[in-house]
Tab-separated table of C-alpha atoms and ligand atoms in Angstrom:
chain	number	residue	atom	x	y	z
A	678	MET	CA	-76.866	68.048	-40.236
A	679	ILE	CA	-74.547	69.074	-37.408
A	680	TYR	CA	-71.026	67.712	-37.019
A	681	GLU	CA	-69.735	66.921	-33.538
A	682	GLY	CA	-66.474	68.883	-33.073
A	683	ILE	CA	-63.905	69.528	-35.809
A	684	VAL	CA	-64.127	67.011	-38.642
A	685	TYR	CA	-60.986	66.126	-40.615
A	686	ARG	CA	-60.802	64.645	-44.107
A	687	PRO	CA	-57.979	63.869	-46.572
A	688	PRO	CA	-57.129	66.640	-49.110
A	689	SER	CA	-58.453	64.464	-51.946
A	690	GLU	CA	-61.913	64.403	-50.310
A	691	SER	CA	-62.360	68.187	-50.505
A	692	ARG	CA	-65.404	67.792	-52.779
A	693	SER	CA	-66.936	64.882	-50.886
A	694	LEU	CA	-69.977	64.886	-48.680
A	695	ILE	CA	-68.721	64.070	-45.191
A	696	ILE	CA	-70.916	61.789	-43.112
A	697	GLN	CA	-69.803	61.427	-39.504
A	698	ILE	CA	-70.269	57.789	-38.481
A	699	THR	CA	-68.022	57.936	-35.424
A	700	VAL	CA	-66.850	60.716	-33.141
A	701	GLY	CA	-63.115	60.888	-32.461
A	702	CYS	CA	-60.507	58.178	-32.757
A	703	SER	CA	-60.934	54.914	-30.863
A	704	TYR	CA	-57.143	54.692	-30.332
A	705	ASN	CA	-56.202	58.322	-29.626
A	706	ARG	CA	-52.783	57.489	-28.159
A	707	CYS	CA	-50.236	58.412	-30.852
A	708	THR	CA	-47.677	60.758	-29.289
A	709	TYR	CA	-47.777	63.373	-32.053
A	710	CYS	CA	-51.528	63.572	-32.706
A	711	ASN	CA	-53.896	66.071	-31.133
A	712	MET	CA	-56.715	65.871	-33.684
A	713	TYR	CA	-59.221	64.066	-31.505
A	714	LYS	CA	-57.932	64.869	-28.013
A	715	LYS	CA	-61.074	66.847	-27.175
A	716	LYS	CA	-63.439	64.104	-28.313
A	717	VAL	CA	-64.555	61.042	-26.413
A	718	TYR	CA	-64.776	58.210	-28.910
A	719	LYS	CA	-68.175	56.786	-29.816
A	720	THR	CA	-69.916	55.170	-32.758
A	721	ARG	CA	-72.914	57.294	-33.725
A	722	ASP	CA	-76.371	55.699	-33.756
A	723	LEU	CA	-77.293	54.298	-37.143
A	724	ASP	CA	-80.584	56.248	-37.060
A	725	LEU	CA	-78.719	59.534	-36.624
A	726	ILE	CA	-76.305	58.669	-39.440
A	727	ILE	CA	-79.216	57.939	-41.787
A	728	GLU	CA	-80.974	61.145	-40.674
A	729	ASP	CA	-77.826	63.081	-41.667
A	730	MET	CA	-77.888	61.453	-45.106
A	731	ILE	CA	-81.550	62.407	-45.599
A	732	ASP	CA	-80.789	66.012	-44.538
A	733	ALA	CA	-77.861	66.141	-46.984
A	734	ARG	CA	-80.058	64.743	-49.771
A	735	ASP	CA	-82.384	67.726	-49.293
A	736	ILE	CA	-79.449	70.132	-49.641
A	737	TYR	CA	-77.375	68.601	-52.466
A	738	ASP	CA	-78.751	67.700	-55.906
A	739	ARG	CA	-75.780	65.563	-56.774
A	740	VAL	CA	-73.327	63.703	-54.494
A	741	ASP	CA	-70.568	61.864	-56.336
A	742	LYS	CA	-68.301	61.132	-53.395
A	743	ILE	CA	-68.839	60.415	-49.710
A	744	PHE	CA	-66.208	60.296	-46.970
A	745	LEU	CA	-67.112	58.509	-43.732
A	746	ALA	CA	-65.549	60.384	-40.787
A	747	ASP	CA	-64.092	60.598	-38.044
A	748	GLY	CA	-60.627	59.309	-37.246
A	749	ASN	CA	-60.987	55.598	-37.957
A	750	GLY	CA	-64.452	54.753	-39.245
A	751	LEU	CA	-63.439	51.219	-40.158
A	752	VAL	CA	-63.420	50.358	-36.453
A	753	VAL	CA	-67.231	50.223	-36.657
A	754	ASP	CA	-68.612	46.681	-36.758
A	755	THR	CA	-69.122	45.185	-40.199
A	756	TYR	CA	-72.915	44.850	-39.878
A	757	THR	CA	-73.350	48.582	-39.130
A	758	LEU	CA	-70.957	49.509	-41.935
A	759	THR	CA	-72.956	47.420	-44.431
A	760	GLU	CA	-76.176	49.114	-43.249
A	761	ILE	CA	-74.518	52.520	-43.803
A	762	LEU	CA	-73.360	51.486	-47.277
A	763	LYS	CA	-76.853	50.146	-48.087
A	764	SER	CA	-78.408	53.474	-47.073
A	765	ILE	CA	-75.880	55.383	-49.202
A	766	LYS	CA	-76.871	53.299	-52.249
A	767	LYS	CA	-80.549	54.026	-51.564
A	768	ILE	CA	-80.300	57.733	-50.702
A	769	PHE	CA	-77.470	58.707	-53.091
A	770	PRO	CA	-77.752	56.303	-56.054
A	771	GLU	CA	-75.463	58.598	-58.108
A	772	CYS	CA	-72.573	58.306	-55.600
A	773	ASN	CA	-69.644	56.467	-57.127
A	774	SER	CA	-67.082	56.635	-54.345
A	775	VAL	CA	-67.280	55.916	-50.614
A	776	SER	CA	-64.077	56.159	-48.604
A	777	ILE	CA	-63.040	55.899	-44.964
A	778	TYR	CA	-60.061	56.288	-42.610
A	779	ALA	CA	-58.725	53.130	-40.950
A	780	THR	CA	-55.905	52.301	-38.613
A	781	PRO	CA	-53.917	49.174	-39.561
A	782	LYS	CA	-55.357	47.544	-36.411
A	783	ASP	CA	-58.930	48.163	-37.647
A	784	VAL	CA	-58.031	46.354	-40.872
A	785	LEU	CA	-56.468	43.442	-38.971
A	786	ASP	CA	-59.607	43.160	-36.823
A	787	LYS	CA	-61.737	42.625	-39.934
A	788	SER	CA	-61.749	39.248	-41.674
A	789	GLN	CA	-60.819	39.002	-45.338
A	790	ASN	CA	-64.493	38.191	-46.023
A	791	ASP	CA	-65.612	41.316	-44.124
A	792	LEU	CA	-63.415	43.495	-46.318
A	793	LYS	CA	-64.654	41.775	-49.474
A	794	LEU	CA	-68.256	42.267	-48.321
A	795	LEU	CA	-67.634	45.976	-47.658
A	796	LYS	CA	-66.107	46.320	-51.109
A	797	ASP	CA	-69.096	44.612	-52.710
A	798	MET	CA	-71.425	46.917	-50.763
A	799	GLY	CA	-69.664	49.990	-52.197
A	800	LEU	CA	-66.638	50.825	-50.034
A	801	LYS	CA	-64.208	52.001	-52.688
A	802	LEU	CA	-61.171	53.328	-50.836
A	803	ILE	CA	-59.457	53.022	-47.454
A	804	TYR	CA	-57.047	55.698	-46.194
A	805	MET	CA	-54.643	53.914	-43.873
A	806	GLY	CA	-52.003	55.728	-41.850
A	807	ILE	CA	-48.709	53.848	-41.937
A	808	GLU	CA	-46.756	56.883	-40.689
A	809	SER	CA	-43.492	54.894	-40.376
A	810	GLY	CA	-42.190	51.439	-41.189
A	811	SER	CA	-39.476	51.684	-38.554
A	812	ASP	CA	-40.221	49.572	-35.482
A	813	LYS	CA	-38.175	51.996	-33.366
A	814	VAL	CA	-40.260	54.947	-34.557
A	815	LEU	CA	-43.497	52.988	-34.157
A	816	VAL	CA	-42.590	52.259	-30.525
A	817	ASN	CA	-41.396	55.830	-29.849
A	818	THR	CA	-44.641	57.281	-31.165
A	819	ASN	CA	-46.813	54.696	-29.387
A	820	LYS	CA	-48.510	53.515	-32.591
A	821	GLY	CA	-49.469	50.209	-30.960
A	822	ILE	CA	-48.467	48.222	-34.035
A	823	ASN	CA	-45.278	46.847	-35.586
A	824	SER	CA	-43.950	46.832	-39.144
A	825	LYS	CA	-44.946	43.198	-39.747
A	826	GLU	CA	-48.551	43.977	-38.802
A	827	LEU	CA	-48.507	47.066	-41.010
A	828	ILE	CA	-47.542	44.886	-43.959
A	829	GLN	CA	-50.268	42.332	-43.130
A	830	ALA	CA	-52.898	45.072	-42.881
A	831	GLY	CA	-51.867	46.727	-46.143
A	832	GLN	CA	-51.746	43.448	-48.041
A	833	LYS	CA	-55.160	42.498	-46.654
A	834	VAL	CA	-56.758	45.662	-48.063
A	835	LYS	CA	-55.065	45.097	-51.424
A	836	LYS	CA	-56.304	41.508	-51.522
A	837	SER	CA	-59.894	42.652	-50.916
A	838	GLY	CA	-59.853	44.816	-54.046
A	839	ILE	CA	-60.519	48.010	-52.051
A	840	ILE	CA	-58.237	50.830	-53.226
A	841	LEU	CA	-55.531	51.526	-50.644
A	842	SER	CA	-54.274	55.025	-49.973
A	843	THR	CA	-51.452	55.153	-47.422
A	844	MET	CA	-50.066	58.077	-45.467
A	845	ILE	CA	-46.584	58.491	-44.053
A	846	ILE	CA	-45.116	61.284	-41.945
A	847	SER	CA	-41.786	62.815	-42.954
A	848	GLY	CA	-39.637	63.700	-39.979
A	849	LEU	CA	-41.365	61.314	-37.571
A	850	GLY	CA	-38.032	59.717	-36.632
A	851	GLY	CA	-36.450	63.068	-35.745
A	852	LYS	CA	-32.686	63.545	-36.016
A	853	LYS	CA	-31.949	60.216	-34.279
A	854	GLU	CA	-33.947	57.867	-36.498
A	855	TRP	CA	-34.375	59.599	-39.849
A	856	ILE	CA	-32.368	57.015	-41.816
A	857	ASP	CA	-34.155	54.043	-40.234
A	858	HIS	CA	-37.486	55.839	-40.708
A	859	ALA	CA	-36.874	56.428	-44.425
A	860	GLU	CA	-35.417	52.999	-45.213
A	861	LYS	CA	-37.898	50.895	-43.222
A	862	THR	CA	-40.887	52.915	-44.374
A	863	ALA	CA	-39.849	52.278	-47.969
A	864	MET	CA	-39.450	48.586	-47.153
A	865	VAL	CA	-42.970	48.341	-45.700
A	866	LEU	CA	-44.456	50.228	-48.656
A	867	ASN	CA	-42.606	47.971	-51.106
A	868	GLU	CA	-44.194	44.947	-49.427
A	869	ILE	CA	-47.666	46.477	-49.471
A	870	GLN	CA	-47.638	48.068	-52.940
A	871	PRO	CA	-50.323	50.705	-52.128
A	872	ASP	CA	-52.304	52.408	-54.879
A	873	TYR	CA	-51.677	55.882	-53.424
A	874	LEU	CA	-49.012	57.282	-51.132
A	875	ALA	CA	-49.424	60.634	-49.389
A	876	LEU	CA	-46.428	62.237	-47.740
A	877	MET	CA	-47.190	64.529	-44.846
A	878	THR	CA	-44.691	66.384	-42.675
A	879	LEU	CA	-44.504	66.177	-38.911
A	880	MET	CA	-46.037	69.159	-37.148
A	881	VAL	CA	-45.379	69.339	-33.420
A	882	LYS	CA	-48.648	70.270	-31.752
A	883	LYS	CA	-49.142	71.706	-28.287
A	884	GLY	CA	-50.803	69.290	-25.868
A	885	THR	CA	-49.117	66.198	-27.290
A	886	VAL	CA	-46.513	63.920	-25.718
A	887	LEU	CA	-44.209	64.779	-28.620
A	888	TYR	CA	-44.452	68.486	-27.797
A	889	ASP	CA	-43.109	67.757	-24.302
A	890	GLU	CA	-40.372	65.526	-25.746
A	891	VAL	CA	-39.243	68.362	-28.027
A	892	ARG	CA	-39.221	70.848	-25.138
A	893	GLU	CA	-37.178	68.457	-23.025
A	894	GLY	CA	-34.699	67.880	-25.873
A	895	GLU	CA	-35.537	64.171	-26.181
A	896	PHE	CA	-36.765	64.606	-29.744
A	897	GLN	CA	-35.042	66.854	-32.258
A	898	VAL	CA	-37.107	68.049	-35.182
A	899	LEU	CA	-35.574	67.884	-38.682
A	900	ASN	CA	-35.070	71.176	-40.484
A	901	LYS	CA	-36.313	71.734	-44.030
A	902	ASN	CA	-33.158	70.444	-45.711
A	903	GLU	CA	-32.945	67.405	-43.477
A	904	LEU	CA	-36.555	66.630	-44.331
A	905	LEU	CA	-35.749	66.819	-48.024
A	906	LYS	CA	-32.750	64.547	-47.499
A	907	GLU	CA	-34.972	62.027	-45.708
A	908	THR	CA	-37.596	62.183	-48.456
A	909	LEU	CA	-34.889	61.682	-51.054
A	910	LEU	CA	-33.682	58.526	-49.312
A	911	LEU	CA	-37.260	57.272	-49.028
A	912	ILE	CA	-38.082	57.849	-52.701
A	913	LYS	CA	-34.794	56.280	-53.833
A	914	SER	CA	-35.582	53.192	-51.734
A	915	LEU	CA	-39.121	52.759	-53.073
A	916	GLU	CA	-39.833	49.969	-55.518
A	917	LEU	CA	-43.496	50.556	-56.249
A	918	ASN	CA	-45.044	49.052	-59.359
A	919	ASN	CA	-48.110	51.252	-59.734
A	920	CYS	CA	-48.551	54.017	-57.186
A	921	ILE	CA	-49.544	57.649	-57.329
A	922	ILE	CA	-47.553	59.700	-54.844
A	923	ARG	CA	-48.484	63.130	-53.592
A	924	SER	CA	-47.124	65.554	-51.030
A	925	ASN	CA	-49.789	68.242	-51.243
A	926	HIS	CA	-50.801	68.394	-47.583
A	927	ALA	CA	-50.736	71.777	-45.837
A	928	SER	CA	-47.847	70.513	-43.693
A	929	ASN	CA	-45.485	69.930	-46.645
A	930	ASN	CA	-42.684	72.328	-47.642
A	931	LEU	CA	-42.308	70.901	-51.129
A	932	VAL	CA	-45.188	69.779	-53.336
A	933	LEU	CA	-44.372	66.539	-55.125
A	934	LYS	CA	-46.547	64.605	-57.559
A	935	GLY	CA	-45.825	61.584	-59.651
A	936	ASP	CA	-46.804	58.137	-60.781
A	937	LEU	CA	-44.304	55.496	-59.718
A	938	PRO	CA	-42.284	53.933	-61.177
A	939	LYS	CA	-42.631	56.131	-64.306
A	940	ASP	CA	-41.889	59.470	-62.586
A	941	LYS	CA	-39.368	58.287	-59.984
A	942	MET	CA	-36.386	60.075	-61.538
A	943	MET	CA	-38.410	63.257	-62.016
A	944	VAL	CA	-39.453	63.249	-58.343
A	945	ILE	CA	-35.864	62.555	-57.233
A	946	SER	CA	-34.538	65.384	-59.352
A	947	GLU	CA	-37.204	67.763	-57.995
A	948	ILE	CA	-36.110	67.000	-54.426
A	949	GLU	CA	-32.410	67.280	-55.292
A	950	LYS	CA	-32.991	70.609	-56.993
A	951	ASN	CA	-34.510	72.009	-53.804
A	952	ILE	CA	-31.721	70.711	-51.596
A	953	ILE	CA	-29.130	72.224	-53.899
A	954	LYS	CA	-30.942	75.584	-53.977
A	955	GLU	CA	-31.021	75.930	-50.205
A	956	LYS	CA	-27.643	74.627	-49.227
A	957	ASN	CA	-25.686	75.308	-52.382
A	958	VAL	CA	-24.256	71.802	-52.372
A	959	ILE	CA	-23.747	69.707	-55.470
A	960	LYS	CA	-25.466	66.423	-54.779
A	961	LEU	CA	-26.281	64.109	-51.897
A	962	SER	CA	-25.315	60.492	-52.007
A	963	PHE	CA	-26.090	57.647	-49.599
B	1367	SF4	S1	-52.725	59.434	-35.590
B	1367	SF4	FE1	-54.595	58.373	-36.217
B	1367	SF4	S2	-54.669	56.558	-34.890
B	1367	SF4	FE2	-53.213	57.960	-33.953
B	1367	SF4	S3	-54.418	59.130	-32.465
B	1367	SF4	FE3	-54.400	60.335	-34.369
B	1367	SF4	S4	-56.226	59.719	-35.477
B	1367	SF4	FE4	-55.879	58.176	-33.885
């Protein structure tokens, strides 16, 4: 089994078998992302995907979890996805979790019945990048989607019964839009009510449009304290009924964990403690 190029997976899939069903990202136009710049997008042949599964079966005695890479596997047509899920059931009968990355657009392009079918065939979890709920930030970063569509996509996954794990990027609004970014992102998440929320932090990568914007002074990156202040505003604005939040990505300065709403005050106090430590101020209020 040979992967084509670098393969990325969410931190929570560190023990999963990764099966590459696509190469690259079919969108590949977000201003801050360089993950798939060197790859030309394609869906891999079903025969090759199944061959990889058979190879992996020879290597691993037990496979509990499978992650379908690359960047947005859900873009693959529903028939092919059901064939992949069928083969997983046959080749890895012990596997109890199949997950995949999806852009909100990929979700919107599937019908509600498609999503239900994929769930019934064994797709357990979708990782969907929201990144920001601010329409200004979504335009600035060329996400190709607006906040209303983000809400529709998130609610569609929830309605299908597939577990929804969302990602957002702290600092994506820069110094200009950090308040709008925090407030509108919370608003979108409150409408969606995801099962999981992962906070990542913006990393400016060479070779991206954002990198040039930073060099030209058009985009100003938040410092550590400003990031904490933004996260504090976001968490305070969240009204999630049953969501596990995590900021344990390599990009994060502060590791946060909690189940909302139960741990909301604990998470808030953890952030406040860190702001106080660094700046020696008493408390931030909004
Ligand atoms: S952020 Fe996601 S959708 Fe955007 S280019 Fe990167 S992988 Fe593709």
